[in-house]
Coordinates of C-alpha atoms and ligand atoms in Angstrom, one line a residue:
X1 CA 90.8 90.5 -28.3
X2 CA 91.4 92.3 -25.0
X3 CA 95.0 91.4 -25.1
X4 CA 95.5 92.9 -28.5
X5 CA 93.9 96.1 -27.4
X6 CA 96.3 96.3 -24.5
X7 CA 99.1 95.6 -26.9
X8 CA 98.2 98.4 -29.1
X9 CA 97.8 100.8 -26.2
X10 CA 101.2 99.7 -24.8
X11 CA 102.8 100.1 -28.2
X12 CA 101.4 103.6 -28.6
X13 CA 102.5 104.7 -25.2
X14 CA 106.0 103.4 -25.6
X15 CA 106.5 104.9 -29.1
X16 CA 105.1 108.3 -27.9
X17 CA 107.4 108.1 -24.9
X18 CA 110.4 107.3 -27.0
X19 CA 109.6 110.2 -29.3
X20 CA 109.4 112.5 -26.4
X21 CA 112.7 111.2 -24.9
X22 CA 114.4 111.8 -28.2
X23 CA 113.1 115.3 -28.4
X24 CA 114.2 116.2 -24.9
X25 CA 117.6 114.6 -24.9
X26 CA 120.2 116.9 -26.2
X27 CA 121.8 115.6 -29.4
X28 CA 125.1 114.1 -28.8
X29 CA 128.1 115.3 -30.7
X30 CA 129.9 112.4 -32.4
X31 CA 133.4 112.5 -30.9
X32 CA 136.3 110.2 -31.7
X33 CA 138.6 111.6 -28.9
X34 CA 136.2 112.5 -26.1
X35 CA 135.4 110.2 -23.2
X36 CA 135.8 106.6 -24.1
X37 CA 133.5 105.5 -21.5
X38 CA 130.4 106.9 -19.8
X39 CA 130.1 106.2 -16.2
X40 CA 132.7 104.7 -13.8
X41 CA 135.3 102.0 -14.5
X42 CA 134.3 98.7 -13.0
X43 CA 137.7 96.9 -12.7
X44 CA 139.4 95.9 -9.6
X45 CA 142.2 98.5 -9.8
X46 CA 139.6 101.3 -9.9
X47 CA 137.6 99.8 -7.1
X48 CA 140.8 99.8 -5.1
X49 CA 141.3 103.5 -6.0
X50 CA 137.8 104.3 -4.8
X51 CA 138.5 102.8 -1.4
X52 CA 141.5 104.9 -0.5
X53 CA 139.7 107.7 1.3
X54 CA 143.0 109.6 2.1
X55 CA 146.0 110.3 0.0
X56 CA 149.2 112.4 0.2
X57 CA 150.6 114.7 -2.5
X58 CA 154.3 115.6 -2.5
X59 CA 155.6 118.6 -4.3
X60 CA 159.4 118.4 -4.3
X61 CA 161.9 119.8 -6.7
X62 CA 164.7 122.4 -7.1
X63 CA 162.2 125.2 -6.1
X64 CA 162.5 123.8 -2.5
X65 CA 166.0 125.4 -2.4
X66 CA 164.9 129.1 -2.6
X67 CA 161.6 128.1 -0.8
X68 CA 159.9 131.3 -2.0
X69 CA 162.7 133.6 -0.9
X70 CA 165.7 135.0 -2.8
X71 CA 168.2 137.8 -1.9
X72 CA 166.3 138.7 1.2
X73 CA 163.0 139.1 -0.7
X74 CA 159.9 137.0 -0.2
X75 CA 157.6 135.9 -3.0
X76 CA 153.8 135.7 -2.5
X77 CA 153.7 133.4 -5.6
X78 CA 153.2 129.7 -5.2
X79 CA 156.7 128.5 -4.2
X80 CA 156.9 125.9 -7.0
X81 CA 156.4 128.7 -9.6
X82 CA 159.4 130.6 -8.2
X83 CA 161.1 130.7 -11.6
X84 CA 158.3 133.1 -12.7
X85 CA 158.2 135.2 -9.6
X86 CA 160.4 137.9 -10.9
X87 CA 162.7 137.6 -7.8
X88 CA 165.2 135.3 -9.5
X89 CA 166.7 135.4 -13.0
X90 CA 165.8 132.4 -15.3
X91 CA 169.6 131.7 -15.4
X92 CA 169.9 131.6 -11.7
X93 CA 166.9 129.4 -11.3
X94 CA 168.1 127.0 -14.1
X95 CA 171.4 126.5 -12.2
X96 CA 169.8 125.8 -8.8
X97 CA 169.9 122.0 -9.6
X98 CA 173.7 122.2 -9.2
X99 CA 173.2 122.7 -5.5
X100 CA 170.4 120.2 -5.1
X101 CA 171.7 117.9 -2.4
X102 CA 169.0 116.7 0.0
X103 CA 171.2 115.0 2.5
X104 CA 168.4 114.7 5.1
X105 CA 166.1 112.9 2.6
X106 CA 164.9 109.6 3.9
X107 CA 162.1 108.1 1.8
X108 CA 161.5 105.4 4.3
X109 CA 160.9 108.0 7.0
X110 CA 158.4 109.9 4.8
X111 CA 156.6 106.7 4.0
X112 CA 156.4 105.7 7.7
X113 CA 155.0 109.1 8.5
X114 CA 152.4 108.8 5.7
X115 CA 151.5 105.3 6.9
X116 CA 151.0 106.6 10.4
X117 CA 148.8 109.4 9.0
X118 CA 146.5 106.8 7.5
X119 CA 147.4 107.5 3.9
X120 CA 146.5 104.9 1.3
X121 CA 148.0 106.4 -1.9
X122 CA 150.5 109.1 -2.8
X123 CA 151.2 111.3 -5.7
X124 CA 154.7 112.5 -6.4
X125 CA 156.0 115.3 -8.6
X126 CA 158.4 113.5 -11.0
X127 CA 158.6 116.7 -13.1
X128 CA 157.0 120.1 -12.4
X129 CA 156.7 123.0 -14.9
X130 CA 160.4 123.9 -14.6
X131 CA 161.2 120.6 -16.3
X132 CA 163.6 119.3 -13.6
X133 CA 163.3 115.5 -13.4
X134 CA 163.5 113.8 -10.1
X135 CA 164.5 110.6 -11.9
X136 CA 167.5 110.1 -14.1
X137 CA 165.7 110.5 -17.4
X138 CA 167.9 109.6 -20.4
X139 CA 166.1 112.2 -22.5
X140 CA 167.5 115.4 -20.8
X141 CA 170.5 116.6 -18.8
X142 CA 168.2 118.4 -16.4
X143 CA 167.7 115.6 -13.9
X144 CA 168.6 114.4 -10.4
X145 CA 171.5 112.4 -11.9
X146 CA 173.1 115.8 -12.7
X147 CA 172.9 117.1 -9.1
X148 CA 175.4 116.4 -6.3
X149 CA 172.8 114.0 -4.9
X150 CA 172.7 111.8 -8.0
X151 CA 170.4 109.2 -6.6
X152 CA 167.1 108.3 -8.3
X153 CA 164.5 110.0 -6.0
X154 CA 161.4 108.6 -7.8
X155 CA 162.8 105.1 -7.3
X156 CA 163.4 105.7 -3.6
X157 CA 159.9 107.1 -3.2
X158 CA 158.2 104.2 -5.2
X159 CA 160.1 101.6 -3.2
X160 CA 159.7 103.1 0.2
X161 CA 155.9 103.9 -0.1
X162 CA 155.2 100.6 -1.8
X163 CA 156.9 98.8 1.0
X164 CA 154.5 100.5 3.4
X165 CA 151.6 99.3 1.3
X166 CA 150.9 102.8 0.0
X167 CA 150.2 103.0 -3.8
X168 CA 152.2 105.5 -5.8
X169 CA 150.9 107.8 -8.6
X170 CA 153.2 110.0 -10.6
X171 CA 152.6 113.6 -11.1
X172 CA 153.8 114.8 -14.5
X173 CA 153.7 118.3 -15.9
X174 CA 153.0 118.6 -19.6
X175 CA 154.4 122.2 -19.3
X176 CA 158.1 122.0 -19.5
X177 CA 160.0 125.3 -19.5
X178 CA 163.4 123.5 -20.0
X179 CA 162.6 121.9 -23.4
X180 CA 163.4 124.0 -26.4
X181 CA 160.5 122.6 -28.3
X182 CA 157.9 123.4 -25.7
X183 CA 155.5 126.2 -26.4
X184 CA 152.4 127.4 -24.7
X185 CA 150.9 128.1 -28.1
X186 CA 149.1 131.2 -29.2
X187 CA 146.5 132.1 -26.5
X188 CA 143.1 130.7 -27.2
X189 CA 140.3 133.3 -27.9
X190 CA 136.6 132.7 -27.8
X191 CA 136.6 132.8 -31.6
X192 CA 139.3 130.0 -31.6
X193 CA 137.1 127.8 -29.4
X194 CA 134.2 128.2 -31.8
X195 CA 136.4 127.5 -34.8
X196 CA 138.7 125.0 -33.2
X197 CA 139.5 123.2 -36.4
X198 CA 141.3 126.3 -37.7
X199 CA 143.0 127.2 -34.5
X200 CA 146.8 127.3 -35.1
X201 CA 148.8 127.4 -31.9
X202 CA 152.1 128.1 -33.6
X203 CA 153.6 131.4 -34.6
X204 CA 155.7 129.9 -37.4
X205 CA 156.7 126.7 -39.2
X206 CA 159.9 126.3 -37.1
X207 CA 158.0 126.4 -33.9
X208 CA 155.6 123.8 -35.2
X209 CA 158.5 121.5 -36.2
X210 CA 160.1 121.9 -32.8
X211 CA 156.9 121.0 -31.1
X212 CA 157.1 117.6 -32.8
X213 CA 160.4 117.1 -30.9
X214 CA 158.7 118.1 -27.7
X215 CA 155.9 115.5 -28.3
X216 CA 158.4 112.8 -28.9
X217 CA 160.3 113.8 -25.7
X218 CA 157.1 113.8 -23.6
X219 CA 156.1 110.4 -24.9
X220 CA 159.6 109.0 -24.3
X221 CA 159.6 110.3 -20.7
X222 CA 156.2 108.8 -20.0
X223 CA 157.2 105.5 -21.4
X224 CA 160.4 105.7 -19.4
X225 CA 158.6 106.4 -16.1
X226 CA 156.2 103.4 -16.6
X227 CA 159.1 101.2 -17.6
X228 CA 161.4 102.2 -14.7
X229 CA 158.7 102.1 -12.0
X230 CA 156.3 99.3 -12.9
X231 CA 154.7 99.5 -9.5
X232 CA 153.2 102.8 -10.4
X233 CA 149.4 102.7 -10.3
X234 CA 148.6 105.8 -12.2
X235 CA 149.5 109.2 -13.7
X236 CA 148.4 112.6 -12.4
X237 CA 148.8 115.1 -15.2
X238 CA 149.2 118.9 -14.8
X239 CA 149.7 121.8 -17.1
X240 CA 147.8 120.4 -20.0
X241 CA 146.0 123.7 -20.6
X242 CA 148.4 125.0 -23.3
X243 CA 146.8 125.6 -26.7
X244 CA 149.6 123.5 -28.5
X245 CA 148.8 120.5 -26.3
X246 CA 145.1 120.8 -26.5
X247 CA 145.2 121.0 -30.3
X248 CA 147.0 117.6 -30.3
X249 CA 143.8 115.7 -29.2
X250 CA 144.2 112.8 -31.6
X251 CA 147.9 112.3 -30.8
X252 CA 147.5 112.6 -27.1
X253 CA 144.5 110.2 -27.1
X254 CA 146.7 107.7 -29.0
X255 CA 149.4 108.2 -26.5
X256 CA 147.0 107.5 -23.6
X257 CA 145.9 104.3 -25.2
X258 CA 149.6 103.3 -25.7
X259 CA 150.3 103.9 -22.0
X260 CA 147.3 101.9 -21.0
X261 CA 148.4 99.0 -23.2
X262 CA 151.9 98.9 -21.8
X263 CA 150.6 99.2 -18.2
X264 CA 147.3 97.3 -17.8
X265 CA 145.1 98.8 -15.1
X266 CA 146.8 102.2 -15.3
X267 CA 144.6 105.0 -13.8
X268 CA 144.8 108.4 -15.6
X269 CA 143.1 111.5 -14.2
X270 CA 140.9 113.8 -16.2
X271 CA 143.6 116.5 -16.8
X272 CA 145.6 114.8 -19.5
X273 CA 143.9 115.8 -22.7
X274 CA 141.2 117.6 -24.7
X275 CA 138.8 116.3 -27.2
X276 CA 139.0 117.2 -30.9
X277 CA 136.8 120.2 -30.3
X278 CA 139.1 121.7 -27.7
X279 CA 137.1 120.7 -24.6
X280 CA 139.6 119.7 -21.9
X281 CA 138.9 117.5 -18.9
X282 CA 135.1 117.3 -19.6
X283 CA 134.4 116.6 -23.2
X284 CA 132.1 118.5 -25.6
X285 CA 129.2 116.2 -24.6
X286 CA 129.8 116.9 -20.9
X287 CA 131.4 113.5 -20.2
X288 CA 134.5 113.1 -18.0
X289 CA 137.6 112.3 -19.9
X290 CA 139.6 109.4 -18.6
X291 CA 139.2 107.7 -15.2
X292 CA 138.5 110.2 -12.5
X293 CA 137.8 113.9 -11.9
X294 CA 141.0 115.6 -10.7
X295 CA 139.6 118.3 -8.4
X296 CA 141.4 121.1 -6.7
X297 CA 141.3 122.9 -3.4
X298 CA 139.0 125.5 -4.8
X299 CA 136.4 123.1 -6.2
X300 CA 135.6 120.6 -3.5
X301 CA 132.0 119.8 -4.3
X302 CA 129.2 120.3 -1.7
X303 CA 126.6 117.9 -3.1
X304 CA 126.6 114.6 -4.7
X305 CA 124.9 116.1 -7.7
X306 CA 127.9 118.4 -8.2
X307 CA 130.1 115.4 -8.7
X308 CA 128.2 114.3 -11.7
X309 CA 128.3 110.7 -10.6
X310 CA 132.0 110.6 -11.5
X311 CA 134.9 109.1 -9.5
X312 CA 136.9 112.0 -8.1
X313 CA 139.6 113.1 -5.8
X314 CA 140.6 116.5 -4.5
X315 CA 144.1 117.7 -3.8
X316 CA 144.5 120.2 -1.0
X317 CA 147.2 122.6 0.1
X318 CA 147.8 123.3 3.8
X319 CA 148.5 127.1 3.4
X320 CA 146.7 128.9 0.6
X321 CA 147.9 128.1 -2.8
X322 CA 151.3 126.8 -1.8
X323 CA 152.4 123.4 -3.1
X324 CA 156.1 123.5 -3.0
X325 CA 158.2 124.4 0.0
X326 CA 157.7 128.1 1.1
X327 CA 159.8 129.2 4.0
X328 CA 157.2 131.7 5.1
X329 CA 153.9 130.3 6.1
X330 CA 152.7 133.5 7.7
X331 CA 151.5 134.8 4.3
X332 CA 148.1 133.1 4.4
X333 CA 145.8 131.1 6.6
X334 CA 147.3 127.7 7.4
X335 CA 144.7 124.9 7.7
X336 CA 144.6 122.9 10.9
X337 CA 144.5 119.1 11.1
X338 CA 140.8 119.4 12.0
X339 CA 140.1 121.6 9.0
X340 CA 141.6 119.0 6.8
X341 CA 139.9 116.1 8.5
X342 CA 136.6 117.8 8.0
X343 CA 137.2 118.3 4.3
X344 CA 138.4 114.7 4.0
X345 CA 135.2 113.3 5.5
X346 CA 133.1 115.7 3.5
X347 CA 134.9 114.4 0.4
X348 CA 134.3 110.7 1.5
X349 CA 130.6 111.4 2.1
X350 CA 130.4 112.5 -1.6
X351 CA 132.2 109.4 -3.0
X352 CA 135.6 111.2 -3.3
X353 CA 139.2 110.7 -2.0
X354 CA 141.0 113.6 -0.3
X355 CA 144.7 114.2 -0.9
X356 CA 146.8 116.5 1.4
X357 CA 149.8 118.2 0.0
X358 CA 153.3 118.3 1.6
X359 CA 156.2 120.4 0.4
X360 CA 159.5 119.2 1.9
X361 CA 162.4 121.6 2.1
X362 CA 165.6 121.6 -0.1
X363 CA 167.4 119.3 2.3
X364 CA 164.6 116.7 2.3
X365 CA 163.0 117.5 5.6
X366 CA 159.3 117.6 6.1
X367 CA 158.6 120.8 7.9
X368 CA 157.6 120.5 11.6
X369 CA 154.2 122.1 11.0
X370 CA 153.4 119.3 8.4
X371 CA 154.7 116.6 10.7
X372 CA 152.5 117.8 13.5
X373 CA 149.4 117.8 11.2
X374 CA 150.4 114.3 9.9
X375 CA 150.5 113.1 13.5
X376 CA 147.2 114.7 14.5
X377 CA 145.5 113.3 11.4
X378 CA 147.1 109.9 12.1
X379 CA 145.9 109.9 15.7
X380 CA 142.4 110.6 14.5
X381 CA 142.6 108.0 11.8
X382 CA 143.8 105.3 14.2
X383 CA 140.5 105.5 15.9
X384 CA 138.2 106.6 13.1
X385 CA 139.6 105.3 9.8
X386 CA 136.6 103.0 9.2
X387 CA 134.5 106.1 8.5
X388 CA 137.0 107.2 5.8
X389 CA 138.5 104.1 4.0
X390 CA 136.4 101.8 1.8
X391 CA 133.2 103.9 2.3
X392 CA 130.8 105.7 0.0
X393 CA 128.0 108.3 0.6
X394 CA 125.4 107.1 3.0
X395 CA 121.6 106.8 2.8
X396 CA 121.2 109.5 5.3
X397 CA 120.7 113.0 4.1
X398 CA 123.2 115.7 5.0
X399 CA 122.7 117.0 8.5
X400 CA 124.0 119.9 10.6
X401 CA 126.2 117.9 12.9
X402 CA 128.5 116.8 10.1
X403 CA 128.9 114.1 7.4
X404 CA 127.9 110.5 7.0
X405 CA 129.5 107.7 5.1
X406 CA 128.6 104.0 4.7
X407 CA 130.1 100.6 4.1
X408 CA 127.6 97.8 3.8
X409 CA 125.1 98.2 6.7
X410 CA 127.5 100.3 8.7
X411 CA 126.7 104.0 8.7
X412 CA 129.3 106.3 10.1
X413 CA 128.3 109.7 11.5
X414 CA 131.3 112.0 11.7
X415 CA 130.3 114.8 14.0
X416 CA 132.1 118.1 13.5
X417 CA 129.5 120.4 15.0
X418 CA 128.9 119.1 18.5
X419 CA 125.5 120.2 19.7
X420 CA 125.4 122.3 22.9
X421 CA 123.0 119.8 24.5
X422 CA 125.4 117.0 23.8
X423 CA 122.8 115.0 21.9
X424 CA 123.3 114.2 18.3
X425 CA 119.9 114.3 16.6
X426 CA 119.9 111.9 13.7
X427 CA 117.3 112.1 11.0
X428 CA 116.7 108.6 9.6
X429 CA 115.5 108.0 6.0
X430 CA 111.9 107.2 5.3
X431 CA 111.0 103.7 4.6
X432 CA 109.5 103.0 1.1
X433 CA 106.9 101.0 2.8
X434 CA 104.3 103.1 4.6
X435 CA 103.9 100.6 7.5
X436 CA 107.5 100.4 8.2
X437 CA 110.0 102.8 9.8
X438 CA 113.8 102.9 10.3
X439 CA 115.0 102.6 13.8
X440 CA 118.6 102.8 15.0
X441 CA 119.3 99.2 15.9
X442 CA 122.8 99.8 17.2
X443 CA 125.1 102.7 17.9
X444 CA 128.6 102.9 19.1
X445 CA 131.2 105.6 19.4
X446 CA 134.4 104.5 17.6
X447 CA 136.5 106.0 20.4
X448 CA 134.5 104.7 23.2
X449 CA 132.4 101.6 22.7
X450 CA 130.3 101.8 25.8
X451 CA 127.5 103.9 27.2
X452 CA 125.3 104.7 24.2
X453 CA 121.9 106.1 25.0
X454 CA 119.5 106.5 22.2
X455 CA 116.2 108.3 22.7
X456 CA 113.3 108.9 20.5
X457 CA 113.8 112.3 18.9
X458 CA 110.3 112.8 17.5
X459 CA 108.9 113.3 14.1
X460 CA 108.7 116.4 11.8
X461 CA 105.9 117.7 9.6
X462 CA 107.1 115.7 6.6
X463 CA 106.8 112.5 8.6
X464 CA 110.6 112.0 9.1
X465 CA 111.7 110.4 12.3
X466 CA 114.6 111.5 14.5
X467 CA 116.7 109.8 17.3
X468 CA 118.9 111.4 19.8
X469 CA 122.2 109.9 20.6
X470 CA 123.8 111.1 23.8
X471 CA 127.5 112.0 23.7
X472 CA 129.3 110.3 26.6
X473 CA 131.2 112.6 28.9
X474 CA 134.7 111.4 28.1
X475 CA 134.0 112.2 24.4
X476 CA 132.5 115.6 25.3
X477 CA 135.7 116.4 27.1
X478 CA 138.0 115.4 24.3
X479 CA 136.6 118.2 22.2
X480 CA 137.6 116.8 18.8
X481 CA 135.5 115.5 16.0
X482 CA 134.2 112.0 16.6
X483 CA 132.5 109.2 14.8
X484 CA 129.3 107.2 15.7
X485 CA 128.7 103.9 14.0
X486 CA 125.1 103.1 13.6
X487 CA 123.1 100.3 12.1
X488 CA 119.5 100.9 11.0
X489 CA 116.7 98.4 11.0
X490 CA 113.4 98.6 9.3
X491 CA 110.5 97.6 11.7
X492 CA 106.8 97.8 11.7
X493 CA 105.6 101.2 13.0
X494 CA 103.9 99.5 15.9
X495 CA 107.1 97.9 17.0
X496 CA 109.0 101.2 17.2
X497 CA 108.2 102.1 20.8
X498 CA 109.2 98.7 22.3
X499 CA 112.3 98.7 20.1
X500 CA 113.5 102.1 21.4
X501 CA 112.8 101.1 25.0
X502 CA 114.9 98.1 24.6
X503 CA 117.8 100.2 23.4
X504 CA 117.9 102.7 26.2
Ligands
JFZ601 C1 148.8 123.3 -10.8 C2 150.3 123.8 -10.8 O1 150.4 125.0 -11.6 C3 150.7 124.1 -9.3 O2 152.0 124.5 -9.3 C4 150.5 122.8 -8.6 O3 151.4 121.8 -9.0 C5 149.0 122.3 -8.7 C6 148.8 121.0 -8.0 O4 148.6 122.2 -10.1 O5 148.0 124.4 -10.4 C7 146.7 124.4 -10.5 C8 146.1 123.9 -11.7 C9 144.7 123.9 -11.8 C10 143.9 124.4 -10.7 C11 144.5 124.9 -9.6 C12 145.9 124.8 -9.5 N1 142.5 124.4 -10.8 O6 141.9 124.0 -11.8 O7 141.8 124.8 -9.8

């Protein structure tokens, strides 16, 4: 009898709750070509991607020849957009490839430098918006094979980086100013977005027909890249914001499936396609399209909530808004190695990878400023890479001194704001059990394994506990960001005092 009453009560509660849940959850729009998965991929390839921590981006193409300057004039435009800068005629730009002869290019040297820097993956521009192909594509005459250099640069890159154990991803621009069938499509108005089904990107029938050729060409090139470079791990798409491409949701989705079938494990970023309602990158239900969120310099997240629980990486320039080689770096603030290291660890602490861009010159040299940064980051990574690679966000909350990451039981505190009193005050999480408390069981500085003094740092009004870790003198003097590895242990509150004594 009692049992059945309980049953009825439980039944009522659950049905009420379900009704409530249904009322409060926003109704999902049925989409055929939105995200095909909610949440993260769980396969080994993607886990491997997640563990990279640091990547390198390389923007290299014929735009490296002018390097942002022409006839004595300097463009403030992004150097890789030089064709649109107004300083060069289209005809002049489209003939630059005849001079492309990077005699100093040494892929092995680039790969060695990247390895020394601590890079685990790299993204290479196979074709930027100008349409120039860094591989000998058989579908156009505007390629590396038609330059004095002739050699297949994509192959040289894939081989050299793979040999160093660095995974290669291919950047591919959907925008292609060199193809006669390419069109941006009629610009999209707010009205078009509401009435997407009727949005017509084309001005006339001929343009529509020609765009079909462009689609075939794009598909052919992508198949060609995956066929020629089977070691490629993934594709990084750019320039997919054109109305004509966005309107092709069904076709592009099919193409993505085809690419995945021919290349199992392939990783595709979120900037490849739109859904059938014209939502690009994040679909109309708010779900991330494809495998990871491709973030940019200007939208590095600040909280875990902002990442939406998605896998993500963030590509970052060294000067402001310059990806390709620009001769003049005095036009904007140039980030230092430590600016970049801090952004990297911030990204890692929020479950993201950080990708630093390099723009080699027209002869194939990596500029000295970039080499210096690569060396400084490499020196830091040699000591501290455990805080960057194979980690995720930690159980500690964000604290003033910097960022924390975690791998298993190891918690890495990366300190960027060194306290004036040379004590790092660490707030430990609260135990779920009221009688228990977290203590720092072990602490070591990655650059100096001795001499760790931990003191009780007291308790705040909310009942959180603190510990002070003294910064050894040699590390104080180095005056660069440093990492402390700690291990926490849950002990009975009574045990805390004796525990802390034992440590000091
Ligand atoms: C694009 C390109 O136009 C640019 O030349 C470079 O290759 C870069 C990596 O990608 O530029 C963008 C595109 C999107 C954003 C920023 C730069 N964004 O969404 O912040």
